[in-house]
Amino acid sequence: MPFITNQSKVICISTNDVTGGAPRACYRLFQGLKLTHNNCKLLVQYKNSNDEEVIIAPSLKLYPKDWFDRDIESLIFTRYIESNRSNLTNTYFSLSFPGNNIADLDLIKDAEIINLHWVENFLSPLSIAQLGKFNKPIVWTLHDQRPFTGGCHYTAGCERFIEGLCMNCPQIDNDKYNLPHAVLLDKLHLFEKLNLTIVTPSRWLAGEAKKSILFKNRPIEVIPYSIDTKLYKPQNKNTAKRSLDIDPAVTTILFGAVNSKEERKGFRYLLNAIEIAIMNPSIENMVYAKKINIICMGDPDTSISKFHIPIINTNYLESDEQIINVYNASDIFILPSTEDNLPLGIMEAMACGVPVIGFATGGIRELIQQDTGILVENKNSLQLAEAIVKLVTDDEMRTGFGRNSRKLIEDKYKLTLQAEAYSNLFTKLKNENTEAKYSDRNNNALADVKKSFYKMNLTKLIWKLLLYSIIQKNQDKSIPKFQLYVGRLIMMIAPLFLSVIPAMTKKSVYIYLTTWLKRK
């Protein structure tokens, strides 16, 4: 496919630039778009690269001065969300509030296409709605399920985002205010007239978005992540192993995650699988002869040391060069995630010619083919153990899978393929008559920040959540019962009180509460 000559002014927006899987995926797209001659910038809240074209967004509040700050957000998150999490999953659950106002930045005004990525703790639903006042195409690249739910980033099998409007969220116990429901209602209202196109990296995530009540009527495109195949490529395995003080004759198993304690990362299933695998006589002999070891990239689970297999902990690696070296030092890569989109770890390993074992779930099923690795039933430790034994003991199979993995990445997931697909989409959206298509848009209403803020369901709840969180905080400090009873009484009458007093009086009360809280 030839490069696009019809350039678009594109602004990519992400919370981070290179820290974490979703930001790295965004940054790779950003690099690819520049190769296709697009005029592209990347706007972030937190910058960790030295790229001059990555721009840090100024901290611009969406709401009246001193109305809400991160201390209050942190208090509500800790005391209402985290302290009430159920046992279903411990995957990240975010508030998406208050958000920054970036709509009036020159970068946004000058852009022809706005490309959102993972924007949690950066943009709120109201922040995103504000971007619609310019009547520009907004392309939202989804990296998990959070954009169409009321708070969870992976649903753990819950389907209340489809019809139930996230009522009675199973990931939060004692959710007396139905917080996820309020957030999803706000999204339905605020996103209603946005010129919005959804892009997902996997067919699985596209299917989930298409089922959601929020995005079911939106155009949804599937454009997979990409890999710089000139950078991520097979290297001399013996040299890579020696650089990590590994004997080249030793078979090396690699796995990793930013947080191994996150339930959906599946490390308990991997631990069970290793325990089963080492009972195989061939694996047992390799362990005894010290012919097998493990590399853990990221945050290791300390319980893995019980297997008496040598372990190398690389911790979190910053540079591509370090990451590539670890992949090339590995003979097998295992990703035991039970819920995932299109994991970059699998793509990177395959690009380096490393065969992969993973559960048949989410977008993992779209990457691991019969001739590139082994897919096993989700959460089945026995099948995972059998796959480990098969690949560890069959050098020829590993070599063949590795060679086919590299070819698959080169054929379908090169950097230029993703960039060209996005460029085609951007050109198409730019050339559409969006003014006619969205002529009924009420820009004045969207531009009125304060008016939108006061109308949001979540804004009304914030008062209750704040009072609730203050009481929970004070209970930890053995505050006299009388003050707690007064606090509970305030919480009971707050909905009526707050529904009748003027907005500016609310602001004064709010500032008083936040000041009082910080003194505590």
Short mmCIF file of C-alpha atoms in Angstrom, two decimals:
data_model
loop_
_atom_site.label_atom_id
_atom_site.label_comp_id
_atom_site.label_asym_id
_atom_site.label_seq_id
_atom_site.Cartn_x
_atom_site.Cartn_y
_atom_site.Cartn_z
CA MET A 1 0.00 0.00 0.00
CA PRO A 2 1.49 3.38 -0.94
CA PHE A 3 2.05 6.15 1.57
CA ILE A 4 -0.73 8.68 1.96
CA THR A 5 -0.04 12.01 0.36
CA ASN A 6 -3.16 13.76 1.62
CA GLN A 7 -1.73 14.87 4.95
CA SER A 8 -3.83 15.37 8.06
CA LYS A 9 -3.04 17.49 11.09
CA VAL A 10 -3.40 14.92 13.85
CA ILE A 11 -3.19 15.34 17.62
CA CYS A 12 -2.80 12.07 19.53
CA ILE A 13 -3.76 12.28 23.21
CA SER A 14 -2.61 9.89 25.94
CA THR A 15 -2.07 10.00 29.69
CA ASN A 16 1.56 8.84 29.28
CA ASP A 17 3.88 8.56 26.32
CA VAL A 18 6.00 5.43 26.87
CA THR A 19 5.23 4.07 30.35
CA GLY A 20 2.85 1.11 30.18
CA GLY A 21 1.44 -1.03 27.39
CA ALA A 22 -1.27 1.34 26.09
CA PRO A 23 1.01 4.42 26.08
CA ARG A 24 3.73 2.47 24.26
CA ALA A 25 1.19 1.36 21.68
CA CYS A 26 0.10 4.96 21.21
CA TYR A 27 3.69 6.15 20.89
CA ARG A 28 4.41 3.55 18.21
CA LEU A 29 1.40 4.72 16.23
CA PHE A 30 2.60 8.30 16.65
CA GLN A 31 6.00 7.30 15.22
CA GLY A 32 4.32 5.48 12.34
CA LEU A 33 2.07 8.42 11.50
CA LYS A 34 5.12 10.62 11.15
CA LEU A 35 6.54 8.10 8.66
CA THR A 36 3.39 8.45 6.56
CA HIS A 37 4.03 12.21 6.35
CA ASN A 38 1.19 13.23 8.64
CA ASN A 39 1.60 16.40 10.66
CA CYS A 40 1.31 14.70 14.02
CA LYS A 41 1.80 15.71 17.66
CA LEU A 42 1.39 13.74 20.87
CA LEU A 43 -0.18 15.47 23.88
CA VAL A 44 0.31 13.79 27.27
CA GLN A 45 -0.10 14.48 30.94
CA TYR A 46 3.10 12.66 31.92
CA LYS A 47 6.18 12.51 29.69
CA ASN A 48 9.02 10.01 30.09
CA SER A 49 10.63 10.15 26.65
CA ASN A 50 13.02 12.74 25.20
CA ASP A 51 10.92 13.20 22.07
CA GLU A 52 10.54 16.92 21.39
CA GLU A 53 7.27 16.33 19.55
CA VAL A 54 5.69 14.89 22.69
CA ILE A 55 4.06 17.82 24.48
CA ILE A 56 3.03 17.96 28.14
CA ALA A 57 -0.46 19.39 28.60
CA PRO A 58 -0.79 22.31 31.00
CA SER A 59 -2.95 21.66 34.05
CA LEU A 60 -6.18 23.42 33.10
CA LYS A 61 -9.21 22.71 35.24
CA LEU A 62 -12.63 22.07 33.77
CA TYR A 63 -14.48 23.48 36.72
CA PRO A 64 -14.56 26.68 38.78
CA LYS A 65 -11.31 27.59 40.51
CA ASP A 66 -10.61 25.55 43.64
CA TRP A 67 -13.77 23.51 43.06
CA PHE A 68 -12.17 20.09 43.08
CA ASP A 69 -8.61 18.86 43.45
CA ARG A 70 -6.62 15.66 43.38
CA ASP A 71 -6.65 15.31 47.17
CA ILE A 72 -10.41 14.97 47.10
CA GLU A 73 -10.31 12.61 44.13
CA SER A 74 -7.77 10.46 45.97
CA LEU A 75 -9.89 10.42 49.12
CA ILE A 76 -13.02 9.30 47.25
CA PHE A 77 -11.08 6.70 45.28
CA THR A 78 -9.51 5.24 48.41
CA ARG A 79 -12.49 5.41 50.77
CA TYR A 80 -15.37 4.67 48.44
CA ILE A 81 -13.98 2.64 45.53
CA GLU A 82 -10.90 0.76 46.76
CA SER A 83 -12.23 0.03 50.25
CA ASN A 84 -15.43 -1.40 48.75
CA ARG A 85 -13.91 -3.57 46.00
CA SER A 86 -15.46 -7.02 45.75
CA ASN A 87 -13.58 -10.31 45.47
CA LEU A 88 -14.50 -10.67 41.78
CA THR A 89 -11.33 -8.97 40.52
CA ASN A 90 -8.69 -6.46 41.59
CA THR A 91 -8.16 -4.98 38.12
CA TYR A 92 -7.96 -1.19 38.03
CA PHE A 93 -11.25 0.66 38.52
CA SER A 94 -11.11 4.41 37.89
CA LEU A 95 -13.26 7.43 38.71
CA SER A 96 -12.57 9.47 35.53
CA PHE A 97 -13.10 12.71 37.40
CA PRO A 98 -12.45 15.65 37.43
CA GLY A 99 -10.40 15.79 34.19
CA ASN A 100 -8.43 18.57 32.46
CA ASN A 101 -9.69 21.19 30.02
CA ILE A 102 -7.55 20.86 26.91
CA ALA A 103 -10.19 21.97 24.39
CA ASP A 104 -8.90 25.52 24.10
CA LEU A 105 -5.24 24.64 23.56
CA ASP A 106 -3.86 25.82 20.23
CA LEU A 107 -2.78 22.24 19.47
CA ILE A 108 -6.42 21.15 19.64
CA LYS A 109 -7.74 24.11 17.69
CA ASP A 110 -5.20 23.59 14.89
CA ALA A 111 -5.75 19.84 14.55
CA GLU A 112 -7.97 18.34 11.87
CA ILE A 113 -8.24 14.97 13.60
CA ILE A 114 -8.28 14.30 17.36
CA ASN A 115 -7.07 10.79 18.24
CA LEU A 116 -7.76 9.78 21.85
CA HIS A 117 -6.00 6.83 23.44
CA TRP A 118 -5.79 5.72 27.10
CA VAL A 119 -6.71 8.96 28.89
CA GLU A 120 -7.63 7.88 32.44
CA ASN A 121 -6.58 10.34 35.17
CA PHE A 122 -6.17 12.91 32.41
CA LEU A 123 -9.49 13.46 30.64
CA SER A 124 -12.98 12.96 32.04
CA PRO A 125 -16.18 12.40 30.03
CA LEU A 126 -16.76 16.16 30.26
CA SER A 127 -13.21 16.85 29.00
CA ILE A 128 -13.92 14.66 25.99
CA ALA A 129 -17.32 16.26 25.37
CA GLN A 130 -15.64 19.66 25.31
CA LEU A 131 -13.49 18.52 22.38
CA GLY A 132 -16.69 18.20 20.36
CA LYS A 133 -17.36 21.91 20.25
CA PHE A 134 -15.00 22.28 17.27
CA ASN A 135 -17.02 19.84 15.17
CA LYS A 136 -13.86 17.87 14.33
CA PRO A 137 -13.66 14.10 13.85
CA ILE A 138 -12.65 12.36 17.07
CA VAL A 139 -11.09 8.91 16.72
CA TRP A 140 -10.94 7.03 20.01
CA THR A 141 -8.49 4.13 20.06
CA LEU A 142 -9.60 1.76 22.81
CA HIS A 143 -6.96 -0.12 24.78
CA ASP A 144 -9.33 -1.78 27.26
CA GLN A 145 -13.05 -1.78 28.10
CA ARG A 146 -13.05 1.34 30.29
CA PRO A 147 -14.32 3.82 27.65
CA PHE A 148 -17.71 2.06 27.44
CA THR A 149 -18.17 1.03 31.09
CA GLY A 150 -18.92 2.93 34.27
CA GLY A 151 -15.51 2.39 35.82
CA CYS A 152 -13.96 -1.05 35.28
CA HIS A 153 -11.16 -1.50 32.77
CA TYR A 154 -11.96 -5.18 32.30
CA THR A 155 -15.43 -6.48 33.13
CA ALA A 156 -14.52 -9.95 34.51
CA GLY A 157 -17.44 -11.38 32.54
CA CYS A 158 -20.03 -8.79 33.61
CA GLU A 159 -22.29 -7.60 30.78
CA ARG A 160 -24.18 -4.80 32.52
CA PHE A 161 -22.50 -2.30 30.19
CA ILE A 162 -24.69 -3.78 27.42
CA GLU A 163 -28.19 -3.23 28.81
CA GLY A 164 -27.99 -2.71 32.56
CA LEU A 165 -26.35 0.75 32.43
CA CYS A 166 -23.76 -0.55 34.92
CA MET A 167 -26.28 -0.70 37.75
CA ASN A 168 -25.24 -2.77 40.80
CA CYS A 169 -21.66 -3.17 39.65
CA PRO A 170 -20.32 -6.58 40.77
CA GLN A 171 -16.81 -5.15 41.23
CA ILE A 172 -17.92 -2.80 44.04
CA ASP A 173 -19.62 -3.97 47.23
CA ASN A 174 -21.82 -1.55 49.17
CA ASP A 175 -22.14 0.80 46.20
CA LYS A 176 -25.00 2.69 47.81
CA TYR A 177 -24.83 5.53 45.24
CA ASN A 178 -24.46 3.38 42.10
CA LEU A 179 -21.35 5.30 41.04
CA PRO A 180 -20.67 3.35 37.79
CA HIS A 181 -24.28 3.90 36.73
CA ALA A 182 -23.93 7.68 37.18
CA VAL A 183 -20.68 7.71 35.16
CA LEU A 184 -22.20 5.75 32.27
CA LEU A 185 -25.30 7.98 32.22
CA ASP A 186 -23.02 11.02 31.94
CA LYS A 187 -21.18 9.44 29.03
CA LEU A 188 -24.46 8.69 27.23
CA HIS A 189 -25.49 12.32 27.60
CA LEU A 190 -22.13 13.97 26.93
CA PHE A 191 -21.07 11.82 23.97
CA GLU A 192 -24.44 11.87 22.23
CA LYS A 193 -23.55 14.38 19.51
CA LEU A 194 -19.81 13.83 19.24
CA ASN A 195 -18.41 13.13 15.79
CA LEU A 196 -16.89 9.95 17.16
CA THR A 197 -15.31 6.93 15.49
CA ILE A 198 -14.05 3.98 17.52
CA VAL A 199 -10.89 2.04 16.69
CA THR A 200 -9.95 -1.18 18.46
CA PRO A 201 -6.70 -3.15 18.11
CA SER A 202 -8.49 -6.53 18.34
CA ARG A 203 -11.64 -8.02 16.87
CA TRP A 204 -12.55 -9.14 20.38
CA LEU A 205 -12.58 -5.58 21.75
CA ALA A 206 -14.49 -4.39 18.67
CA GLY A 207 -17.18 -6.96 19.44
CA GLU A 208 -17.41 -5.82 23.07
CA ALA A 209 -17.66 -2.15 22.03
CA LYS A 210 -20.32 -3.00 19.45
CA LYS A 211 -22.42 -4.69 22.13
CA SER A 212 -22.13 -1.75 24.54
CA ILE A 213 -25.00 0.66 24.99
CA LEU A 214 -22.56 3.55 24.58
CA PHE A 215 -20.88 2.64 21.29
CA LYS A 216 -23.31 0.20 19.62
CA ASN A 217 -24.37 2.78 17.03
CA ARG A 218 -20.89 4.17 16.40
CA PRO A 219 -18.65 3.27 13.46
CA ILE A 220 -16.05 0.80 14.74
CA GLU A 221 -12.81 -0.02 12.92
CA VAL A 222 -10.30 -2.75 13.77
CA ILE A 223 -6.68 -1.66 13.32
CA PRO A 224 -4.18 -3.89 15.15
CA TYR A 225 -1.17 -2.63 17.07
CA SER A 226 2.14 -2.60 15.27
CA ILE A 227 5.77 -3.52 15.85
CA ASP A 228 8.88 -1.86 14.49
CA THR A 229 10.24 -5.01 12.85
CA LYS A 230 13.54 -3.31 12.10
CA LEU A 231 14.07 -2.89 15.83
CA TYR A 232 12.29 -5.93 17.27
CA LYS A 233 13.94 -8.82 15.45
CA PRO A 234 15.75 -12.09 16.16
CA GLN A 235 19.33 -11.72 17.35
CA ASN A 236 22.01 -14.20 18.33
CA LYS A 237 20.41 -16.15 21.18
CA ASN A 238 23.66 -17.36 22.70
CA THR A 239 25.00 -13.79 22.87
CA ALA A 240 21.77 -12.53 24.43
CA LYS A 241 21.86 -15.30 27.05
CA ARG A 242 25.48 -14.64 27.94
CA SER A 243 24.69 -10.93 28.46
CA LEU A 244 22.34 -12.05 31.26
CA ASP A 245 24.83 -14.60 32.63
CA ILE A 246 22.77 -17.51 31.30
CA ASP A 247 24.46 -20.63 29.94
CA PRO A 248 23.48 -20.88 26.23
CA ALA A 249 22.64 -24.58 26.80
CA VAL A 250 19.97 -23.67 29.35
CA THR A 251 16.32 -23.51 28.21
CA THR A 252 14.87 -20.17 29.30
CA ILE A 253 11.20 -19.40 29.97
CA LEU A 254 10.12 -15.75 30.00
CA PHE A 255 7.02 -14.18 31.47
CA GLY A 256 6.23 -10.76 32.81
CA ALA A 257 3.70 -8.12 33.82
CA VAL A 258 3.73 -4.65 35.31
CA ASN A 259 1.77 -6.04 38.28
CA SER A 260 1.84 -9.79 38.81
CA LYS A 261 -0.63 -9.47 41.69
CA GLU A 262 -3.39 -8.28 39.36
CA GLU A 263 -5.88 -11.14 39.16
CA ARG A 264 -6.50 -10.98 35.42
CA LYS A 265 -2.76 -11.38 34.74
CA GLY A 266 -3.28 -15.04 35.64
CA PHE A 267 -0.12 -15.66 37.62
CA ARG A 268 -1.80 -18.10 39.98
CA TYR A 269 -2.63 -20.28 36.99
CA LEU A 270 0.98 -20.05 35.81
CA LEU A 271 2.28 -21.04 39.26
CA ASN A 272 -0.06 -24.03 39.30
CA ALA A 273 1.08 -24.98 35.80
CA ILE A 274 4.77 -24.85 36.72
CA GLU A 275 4.08 -26.98 39.79
CA ILE A 276 2.41 -29.58 37.55
CA ALA A 277 5.06 -29.34 34.80
CA ILE A 278 8.04 -30.03 37.08
CA MET A 279 6.46 -33.36 38.03
CA ASN A 280 7.12 -34.50 34.44
CA PRO A 281 10.27 -36.67 34.52
CA SER A 282 11.94 -34.79 31.65
CA ILE A 283 11.35 -31.39 33.27
CA GLU A 284 12.32 -32.76 36.68
CA ASN A 285 15.66 -33.93 35.28
CA MET A 286 16.25 -30.54 33.63
CA VAL A 287 15.55 -28.77 36.92
CA TYR A 288 17.91 -31.13 38.78
CA ALA A 289 20.64 -30.61 36.15
CA LYS A 290 20.06 -26.82 36.17
CA LYS A 291 19.22 -26.87 32.45
CA ILE A 292 16.13 -24.69 32.78
CA ASN A 293 15.61 -21.21 34.21
CA ILE A 294 13.07 -18.42 34.32
CA ILE A 295 13.25 -14.73 33.44
CA CYS A 296 10.62 -12.51 35.02
CA MET A 297 10.24 -9.14 33.35
CA GLY A 298 8.36 -6.63 35.51
CA ASP A 299 6.98 -7.22 38.99
CA PRO A 300 7.73 -10.85 39.96
CA ASP A 301 5.58 -13.05 42.15
CA THR A 302 7.89 -14.08 44.98
CA SER A 303 6.14 -17.43 45.44
CA ILE A 304 7.74 -18.69 42.21
CA SER A 305 11.02 -19.17 44.08
CA LYS A 306 9.60 -22.30 45.75
CA PHE A 307 10.23 -24.34 42.59
CA HIS A 308 14.03 -24.16 42.97
CA ILE A 309 14.44 -23.02 39.38
CA PRO A 310 17.00 -20.22 38.87
CA ILE A 311 15.16 -16.92 38.37
CA ILE A 312 16.37 -13.68 36.82
CA ASN A 313 14.28 -10.64 37.76
CA THR A 314 14.79 -7.82 35.29
CA ASN A 315 12.26 -5.51 37.00
CA TYR A 316 10.72 -2.87 34.76
CA LEU A 317 12.85 -2.22 31.68
CA GLU A 318 12.85 1.26 30.18
CA SER A 319 14.59 0.90 26.83
CA ASP A 320 13.60 -1.08 23.75
CA GLU A 321 17.16 -2.38 23.52
CA GLN A 322 16.95 -3.98 26.99
CA ILE A 323 13.55 -5.49 26.27
CA ILE A 324 14.69 -6.91 22.91
CA ASN A 325 17.75 -8.46 24.53
CA VAL A 326 15.57 -10.25 27.10
CA TYR A 327 13.24 -11.61 24.42
CA ASN A 328 16.21 -12.90 22.43
CA ALA A 329 17.63 -14.57 25.53
CA SER A 330 14.37 -16.50 25.92
CA ASP A 331 13.29 -19.78 24.34
CA ILE A 332 9.61 -19.57 25.31
CA PHE A 333 7.34 -16.67 26.28
CA ILE A 334 4.27 -17.36 28.45
CA LEU A 335 1.47 -14.84 28.86
CA PRO A 336 -1.15 -16.24 31.29
CA SER A 337 -3.61 -13.31 31.13
CA THR A 338 -7.24 -14.35 31.55
CA GLU A 339 -8.55 -11.06 30.08
CA ASP A 340 -6.60 -8.99 27.57
CA ASN A 341 -6.88 -6.92 24.42
CA LEU A 342 -3.98 -7.46 21.98
CA PRO A 343 -0.96 -7.86 24.29
CA LEU A 344 2.17 -6.07 23.12
CA GLY A 345 4.27 -8.64 24.98
CA ILE A 346 3.11 -11.41 22.68
CA MET A 347 3.73 -9.30 19.57
CA GLU A 348 7.20 -8.28 20.73
CA ALA A 349 8.18 -11.86 21.55
CA MET A 350 6.91 -13.11 18.19
CA ALA A 351 8.78 -10.35 16.36
CA CYS A 352 11.95 -11.61 18.03
CA GLY A 353 11.20 -15.16 16.90
CA VAL A 354 10.12 -16.50 20.30
CA PRO A 355 7.21 -19.01 20.44
CA VAL A 356 4.36 -18.07 22.77
CA ILE A 357 1.97 -19.93 25.09
CA GLY A 358 -1.23 -18.18 26.17
CA PHE A 359 -4.84 -18.64 27.18
CA ALA A 360 -7.52 -18.59 24.48
CA THR A 361 -9.14 -15.35 25.57
CA GLY A 362 -9.68 -11.83 24.23
CA GLY A 363 -7.32 -10.71 21.49
CA ILE A 364 -4.72 -13.35 22.40
CA ARG A 365 -6.64 -15.76 20.15
CA GLU A 366 -5.96 -13.45 17.21
CA LEU A 367 -2.18 -13.55 17.65
CA ILE A 368 -1.28 -17.14 18.53
CA GLN A 369 -1.83 -19.42 15.54
CA GLN A 370 -1.40 -23.20 15.30
CA ASP A 371 2.04 -22.80 13.76
CA THR A 372 3.32 -19.93 15.97
CA GLY A 373 2.60 -21.12 19.52
CA ILE A 374 0.15 -22.94 21.74
CA LEU A 375 -3.27 -21.71 22.86
CA VAL A 376 -4.83 -23.42 25.87
CA GLU A 377 -8.24 -23.23 27.49
CA ASN A 378 -8.64 -20.10 29.61
CA LYS A 379 -7.67 -20.61 33.28
CA ASN A 380 -6.74 -24.27 32.68
CA SER A 381 -3.47 -24.83 34.53
CA LEU A 382 -3.23 -28.48 33.47
CA GLN A 383 -3.33 -27.60 29.76
CA LEU A 384 -0.87 -24.78 30.38
CA ALA A 385 1.50 -27.25 32.07
CA GLU A 386 1.21 -29.67 29.15
CA ALA A 387 2.04 -26.86 26.70
CA ILE A 388 5.10 -25.89 28.76
CA VAL A 389 6.35 -29.48 28.78
CA LYS A 390 5.77 -29.82 25.03
CA LEU A 391 7.74 -26.71 24.08
CA VAL A 392 10.52 -27.14 26.64
CA THR A 393 11.25 -30.67 25.45
CA ASP A 394 10.92 -30.12 21.69
CA ASP A 395 13.69 -27.95 20.24
CA GLU A 396 12.50 -28.45 16.67
CA MET A 397 8.96 -27.31 17.49
CA ARG A 398 10.29 -24.18 19.20
CA THR A 399 12.46 -23.32 16.22
CA GLY A 400 9.59 -23.75 13.77
CA PHE A 401 7.13 -21.77 15.88
CA GLY A 402 9.68 -18.98 16.31
CA ARG A 403 10.33 -18.73 12.57
CA ASN A 404 6.59 -18.67 11.77
CA SER A 405 5.96 -16.07 14.50
CA ARG A 406 8.45 -13.70 12.97
CA LYS A 407 6.87 -14.12 9.53
CA LEU A 408 3.37 -13.46 10.88
CA ILE A 409 4.49 -10.19 12.49
CA GLU A 410 6.24 -9.09 9.31
CA ASP A 411 3.17 -9.88 7.20
CA LYS A 412 0.44 -8.37 9.37
CA TYR A 413 1.78 -6.16 12.15
CA LYS A 414 4.51 -3.93 10.73
CA LEU A 415 4.62 -0.30 11.85
CA THR A 416 3.79 1.03 8.38
CA LEU A 417 0.69 -1.16 8.00
CA GLN A 418 -0.92 0.31 11.12
CA ALA A 419 0.07 3.86 10.25
CA GLU A 420 -1.29 3.57 6.72
CA ALA A 421 -4.60 2.17 7.98
CA TYR A 422 -4.97 5.09 10.39
CA SER A 423 -3.93 7.57 7.71
CA ASN A 424 -6.59 6.22 5.36
CA LEU A 425 -9.19 6.51 8.12
CA PHE A 426 -8.12 10.05 9.02
CA THR A 427 -8.26 11.13 5.37
CA LYS A 428 -11.71 9.63 4.97
CA LEU A 429 -13.06 11.36 8.08
CA LYS A 430 -11.46 14.68 7.18
CA ASN A 431 -13.03 14.64 3.74
CA GLU A 432 -16.53 13.85 4.95
CA ASN A 433 -19.02 16.68 5.21
CA THR A 434 -19.10 16.57 9.00
CA GLU A 435 -20.75 19.98 9.23
CA ALA A 436 -23.81 18.71 7.40
CA LYS A 437 -23.78 15.36 9.16
CA TYR A 438 -23.73 16.94 12.60
CA SER A 439 -25.63 20.16 11.90
CA ASP A 440 -27.89 19.61 14.90
CA ARG A 441 -24.96 19.84 17.31
CA ASN A 442 -25.50 22.36 20.09
CA ASN A 443 -22.00 23.78 20.40
CA ASN A 444 -23.03 26.50 22.82
CA ALA A 445 -24.30 23.96 25.32
CA LEU A 446 -21.14 21.90 25.03
CA ALA A 447 -18.97 24.98 25.34
CA ASP A 448 -20.64 26.03 28.58
CA VAL A 449 -18.36 24.22 30.98
CA LYS A 450 -19.99 25.24 34.23
CA LYS A 451 -23.48 24.44 33.02
CA SER A 452 -22.45 20.96 31.87
CA PHE A 453 -20.54 20.39 35.10
CA TYR A 454 -23.51 21.13 37.34
CA LYS A 455 -25.82 18.90 35.27
CA MET A 456 -23.63 15.79 35.41
CA ASN A 457 -24.95 12.87 37.44
CA LEU A 458 -21.47 12.26 38.82
CA THR A 459 -21.20 15.89 39.96
CA LYS A 460 -24.33 15.46 42.06
CA LEU A 461 -22.91 12.27 43.52
CA ILE A 462 -19.52 13.81 44.33
CA TRP A 463 -21.08 15.64 47.28
CA LYS A 464 -22.40 12.43 48.76
CA LEU A 465 -19.18 10.58 48.01
CA LEU A 466 -17.13 13.31 49.67
CA LEU A 467 -19.22 13.27 52.84
CA TYR A 468 -19.18 9.47 52.91
CA SER A 469 -15.38 9.44 52.48
CA ILE A 470 -14.83 12.04 55.20
CA ILE A 471 -16.83 9.92 57.63
CA GLN A 472 -14.91 6.78 56.66
CA LYS A 473 -11.62 8.63 57.13
CA ASN A 474 -12.62 9.93 60.54
CA GLN A 475 -13.73 6.50 61.70
CA ASP A 476 -10.11 5.42 61.36
CA LYS A 477 -9.11 8.24 63.71
CA SER A 478 -11.50 7.35 66.54
CA ILE A 479 -13.51 10.55 66.19
CA PRO A 480 -16.19 10.82 68.92
CA LYS A 481 -19.46 9.10 68.02
CA PHE A 482 -21.40 12.36 68.27
CA GLN A 483 -19.42 13.88 65.37
CA LEU A 484 -19.93 10.73 63.31
CA TYR A 485 -23.69 10.87 63.91
CA VAL A 486 -23.71 14.51 62.83
CA GLY A 487 -21.77 13.56 59.70
CA ARG A 488 -24.24 10.81 58.87
CA LEU A 489 -27.14 13.23 59.37
CA ILE A 490 -25.50 15.68 56.96
CA MET A 491 -25.11 12.87 54.46
CA MET A 492 -28.80 11.99 54.75
CA ILE A 493 -30.05 15.53 54.15
CA ALA A 494 -27.34 16.51 51.66
CA PRO A 495 -29.31 15.46 48.54
CA LEU A 496 -32.25 17.71 49.47
CA PHE A 497 -30.02 20.53 50.67
CA LEU A 498 -27.82 20.49 47.59
CA SER A 499 -30.76 20.41 45.19
CA VAL A 500 -32.17 23.75 46.29
CA ILE A 501 -29.22 26.00 47.15
CA PRO A 502 -27.64 28.20 44.45
CA ALA A 503 -24.60 26.93 42.58
CA MET A 504 -22.19 29.51 44.00
CA THR A 505 -23.31 28.66 47.52
CA LYS A 506 -22.56 25.04 46.71
CA LYS A 507 -19.10 26.14 45.66
CA SER A 508 -18.53 27.90 48.98
CA VAL A 509 -19.70 24.87 50.94
CA TYR A 510 -17.48 22.62 48.84
CA ILE A 511 -14.41 24.77 49.38
CA TYR A 512 -15.15 24.79 53.11
CA LEU A 513 -15.39 20.99 53.16
CA THR A 514 -12.15 20.51 51.25
CA THR A 515 -10.32 22.96 53.51
CA TRP A 516 -11.71 21.23 56.60
CA LEU A 517 -10.68 17.85 55.22
CA LYS A 518 -7.07 18.91 54.62
CA ARG A 519 -6.80 20.17 58.18
CA LYS A 520 -7.72 16.70 59.33
#
